[in-house]
PDB file of C-alpha atoms in Angstrom:
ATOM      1  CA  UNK A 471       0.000   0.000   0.000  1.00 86.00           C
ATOM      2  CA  UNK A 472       2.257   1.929   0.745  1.00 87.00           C
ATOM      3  CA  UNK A 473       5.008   1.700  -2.172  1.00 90.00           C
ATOM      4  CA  UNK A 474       1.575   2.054  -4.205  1.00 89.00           C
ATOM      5  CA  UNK A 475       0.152   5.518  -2.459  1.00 88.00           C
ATOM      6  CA  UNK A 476       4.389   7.153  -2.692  1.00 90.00           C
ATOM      7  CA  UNK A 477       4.766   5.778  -6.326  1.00 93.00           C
ATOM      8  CA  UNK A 478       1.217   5.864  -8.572  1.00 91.00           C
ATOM      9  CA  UNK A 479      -1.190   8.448  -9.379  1.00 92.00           C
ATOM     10  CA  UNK A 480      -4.356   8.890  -8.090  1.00 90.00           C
ATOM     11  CA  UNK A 481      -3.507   8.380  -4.520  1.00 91.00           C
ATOM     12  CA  UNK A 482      -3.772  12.283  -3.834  1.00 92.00           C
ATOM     13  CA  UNK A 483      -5.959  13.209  -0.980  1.00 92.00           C
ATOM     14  CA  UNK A 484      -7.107   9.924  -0.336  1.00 91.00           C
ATOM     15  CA  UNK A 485      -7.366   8.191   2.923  1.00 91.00           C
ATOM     16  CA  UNK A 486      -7.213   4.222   3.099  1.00 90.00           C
ATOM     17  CA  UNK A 487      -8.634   2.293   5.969  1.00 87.00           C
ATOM     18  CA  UNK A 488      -6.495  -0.770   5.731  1.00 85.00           C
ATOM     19  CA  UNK A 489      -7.653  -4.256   7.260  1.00 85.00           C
ATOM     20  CA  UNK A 490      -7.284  -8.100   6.239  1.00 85.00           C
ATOM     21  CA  UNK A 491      -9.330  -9.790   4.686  1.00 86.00           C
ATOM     22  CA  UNK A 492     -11.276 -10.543   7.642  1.00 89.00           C
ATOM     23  CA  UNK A 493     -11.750  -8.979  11.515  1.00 86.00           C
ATOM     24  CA  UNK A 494      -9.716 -11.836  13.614  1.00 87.00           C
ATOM     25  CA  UNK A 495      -9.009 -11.919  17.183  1.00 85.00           C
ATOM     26  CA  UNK A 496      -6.003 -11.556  18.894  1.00 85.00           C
ATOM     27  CA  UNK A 497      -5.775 -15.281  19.289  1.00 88.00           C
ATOM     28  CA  UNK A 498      -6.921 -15.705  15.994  1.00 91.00           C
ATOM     29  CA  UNK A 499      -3.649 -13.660  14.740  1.00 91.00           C
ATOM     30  CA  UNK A 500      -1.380 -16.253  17.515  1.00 93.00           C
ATOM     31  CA  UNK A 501      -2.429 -19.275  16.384  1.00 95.00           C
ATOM     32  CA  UNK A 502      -1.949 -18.416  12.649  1.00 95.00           C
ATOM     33  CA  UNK A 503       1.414 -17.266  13.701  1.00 95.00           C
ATOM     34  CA  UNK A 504       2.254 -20.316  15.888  1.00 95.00           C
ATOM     35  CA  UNK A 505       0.950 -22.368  12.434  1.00 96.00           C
ATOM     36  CA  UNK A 506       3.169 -20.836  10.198  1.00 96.00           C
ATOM     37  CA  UNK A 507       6.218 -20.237  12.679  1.00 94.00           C
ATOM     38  CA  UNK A 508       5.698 -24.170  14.197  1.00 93.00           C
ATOM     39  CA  UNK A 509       6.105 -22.520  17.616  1.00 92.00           C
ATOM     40  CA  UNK A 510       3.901 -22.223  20.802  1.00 92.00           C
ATOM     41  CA  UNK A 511       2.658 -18.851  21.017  1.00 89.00           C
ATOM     42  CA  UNK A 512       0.701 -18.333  24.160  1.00 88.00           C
ATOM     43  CA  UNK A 513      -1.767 -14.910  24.683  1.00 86.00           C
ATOM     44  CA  UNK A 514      -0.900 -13.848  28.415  1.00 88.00           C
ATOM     45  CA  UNK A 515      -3.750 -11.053  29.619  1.00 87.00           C
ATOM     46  CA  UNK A 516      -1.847  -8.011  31.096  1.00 89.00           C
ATOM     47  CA  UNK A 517      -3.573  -5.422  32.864  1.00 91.00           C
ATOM     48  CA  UNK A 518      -3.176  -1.908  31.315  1.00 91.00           C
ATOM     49  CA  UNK A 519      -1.734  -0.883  34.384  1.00 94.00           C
ATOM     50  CA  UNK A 520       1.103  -3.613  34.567  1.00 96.00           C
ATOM     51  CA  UNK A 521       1.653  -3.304  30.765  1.00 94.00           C
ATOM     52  CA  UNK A 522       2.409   0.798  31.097  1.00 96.00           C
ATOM     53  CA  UNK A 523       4.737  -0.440  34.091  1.00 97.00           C
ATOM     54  CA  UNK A 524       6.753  -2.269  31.337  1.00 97.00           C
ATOM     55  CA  UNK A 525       6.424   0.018  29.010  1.00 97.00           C
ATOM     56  CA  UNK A 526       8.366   2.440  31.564  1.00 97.00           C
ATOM     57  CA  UNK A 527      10.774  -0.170  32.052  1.00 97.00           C
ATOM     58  CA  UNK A 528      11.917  -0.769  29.206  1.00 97.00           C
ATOM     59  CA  UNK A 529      12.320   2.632  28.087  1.00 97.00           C
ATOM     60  CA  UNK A 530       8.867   3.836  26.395  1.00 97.00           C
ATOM     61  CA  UNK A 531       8.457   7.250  26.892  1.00 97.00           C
ATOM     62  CA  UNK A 532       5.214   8.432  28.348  1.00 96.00           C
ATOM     63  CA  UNK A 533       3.549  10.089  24.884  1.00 97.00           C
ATOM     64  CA  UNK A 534       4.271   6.973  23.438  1.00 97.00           C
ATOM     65  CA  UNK A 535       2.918   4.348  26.116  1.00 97.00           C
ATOM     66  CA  UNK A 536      -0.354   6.800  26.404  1.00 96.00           C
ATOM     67  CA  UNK A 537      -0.696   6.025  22.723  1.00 95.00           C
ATOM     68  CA  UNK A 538      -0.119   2.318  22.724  1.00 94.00           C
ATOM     69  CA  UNK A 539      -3.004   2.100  25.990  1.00 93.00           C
ATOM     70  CA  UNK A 540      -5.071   4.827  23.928  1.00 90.00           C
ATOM     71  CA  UNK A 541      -4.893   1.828  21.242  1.00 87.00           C
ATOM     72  CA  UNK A 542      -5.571  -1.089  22.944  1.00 83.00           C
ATOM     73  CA  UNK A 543      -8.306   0.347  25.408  1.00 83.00           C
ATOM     74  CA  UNK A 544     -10.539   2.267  23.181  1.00 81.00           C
ATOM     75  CA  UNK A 545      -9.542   2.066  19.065  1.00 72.00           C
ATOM     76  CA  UNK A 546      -9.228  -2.097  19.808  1.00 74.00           C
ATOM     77  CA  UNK A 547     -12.796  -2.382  21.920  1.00 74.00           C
ATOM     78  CA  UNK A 548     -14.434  -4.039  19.140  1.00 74.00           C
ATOM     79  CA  UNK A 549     -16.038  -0.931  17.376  1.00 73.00           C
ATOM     80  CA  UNK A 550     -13.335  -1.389  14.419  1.00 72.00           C
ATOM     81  CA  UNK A 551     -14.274  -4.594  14.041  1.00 78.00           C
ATOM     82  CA  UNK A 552     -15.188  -4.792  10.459  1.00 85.00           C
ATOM     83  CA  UNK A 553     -12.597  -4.969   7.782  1.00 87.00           C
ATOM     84  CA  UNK A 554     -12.376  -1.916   5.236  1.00 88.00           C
ATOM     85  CA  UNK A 555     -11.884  -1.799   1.827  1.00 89.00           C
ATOM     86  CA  UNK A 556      -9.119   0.400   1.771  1.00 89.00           C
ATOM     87  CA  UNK A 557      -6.797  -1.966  -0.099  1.00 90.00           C
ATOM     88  CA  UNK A 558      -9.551  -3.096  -2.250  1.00 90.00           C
ATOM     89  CA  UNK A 559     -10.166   0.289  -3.259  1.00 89.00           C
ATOM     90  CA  UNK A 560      -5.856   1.378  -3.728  1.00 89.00           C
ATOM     91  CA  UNK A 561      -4.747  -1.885  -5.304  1.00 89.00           C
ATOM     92  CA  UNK A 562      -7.858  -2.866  -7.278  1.00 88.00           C
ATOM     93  CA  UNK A 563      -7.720  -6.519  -5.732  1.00 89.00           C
ATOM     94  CA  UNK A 564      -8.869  -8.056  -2.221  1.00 90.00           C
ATOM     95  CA  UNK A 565      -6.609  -7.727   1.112  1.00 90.00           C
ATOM     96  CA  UNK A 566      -4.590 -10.772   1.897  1.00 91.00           C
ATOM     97  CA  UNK A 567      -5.491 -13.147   4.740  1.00 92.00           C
ATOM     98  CA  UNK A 568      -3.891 -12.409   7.868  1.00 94.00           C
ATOM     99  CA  UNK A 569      -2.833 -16.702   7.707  1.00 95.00           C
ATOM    100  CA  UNK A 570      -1.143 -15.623   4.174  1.00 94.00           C
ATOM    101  CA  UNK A 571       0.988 -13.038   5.710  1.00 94.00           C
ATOM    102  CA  UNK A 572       1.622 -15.264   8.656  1.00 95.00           C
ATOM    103  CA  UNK A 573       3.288 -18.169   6.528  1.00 96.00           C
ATOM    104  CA  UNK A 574       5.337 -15.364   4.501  1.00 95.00           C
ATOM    105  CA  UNK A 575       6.559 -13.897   7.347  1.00 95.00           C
ATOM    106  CA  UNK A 576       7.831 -17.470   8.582  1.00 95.00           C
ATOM    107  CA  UNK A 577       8.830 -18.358   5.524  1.00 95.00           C
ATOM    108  CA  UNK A 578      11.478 -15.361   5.198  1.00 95.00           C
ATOM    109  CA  UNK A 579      12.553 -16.029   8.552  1.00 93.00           C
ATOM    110  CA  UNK A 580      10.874 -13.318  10.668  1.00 90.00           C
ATOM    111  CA  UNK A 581      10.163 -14.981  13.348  1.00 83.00           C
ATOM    112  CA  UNK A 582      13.501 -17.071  14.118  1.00 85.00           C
ATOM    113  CA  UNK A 583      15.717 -16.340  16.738  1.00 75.00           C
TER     114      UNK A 583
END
């Protein structure tokens, strides 16, 4: 999308709400990843309080942890839950699958250590 929007016409002035193909969970997105990766991938629930601890830890400024809790407290409470057609409408074909972009991103090594 974005190589298209910096190198094509007719990308002026436009916003694109880019999704998948389809609204997944969280563990949705884990277990495709854990698929493609052959690793266990395990969702641990964090309080918002104990994740903006770590974020200090590990060296997060404040704007940007307010931002990530912003995010994951009130953008990600389920009102954005239906995919867009923002790719659809830039690239003139259908988003790829979240399980797609899992098995590239294995495939090119992304998630070994």
């Amino acid at each position: 999308m974005a190589v298209a929007a910096l190198t094509q016409p007719g990308h002026e002035n436009r916003l694109y709400e880019l999704t998948g193909a389809r609204a997944i969970t969280f563990a949705e997105a884990l277990e495709s990843i854990a698929k493609a990766s052959g690793r266990e991938v395990r969702l641990a629930p964090v309080s918002p309080d104990v994740f903006r601890a770590g974020l200090l830890e590990a060296g997060v400024s404040k704007p940007e942890i307010d931002l990530i809790l912003y995010l994951f407290t009130t953008v990600l409470d389920g009102r954005n839950e239906k995919p867009a057609d923002g790719v659809s409408a830039a690239l003139h074909r259908e988003a790829r699958s979240f399980e797609d972009y899992a098995m590239q991103a294995a495939a090119s090594g992304a998630w070994d250590i």
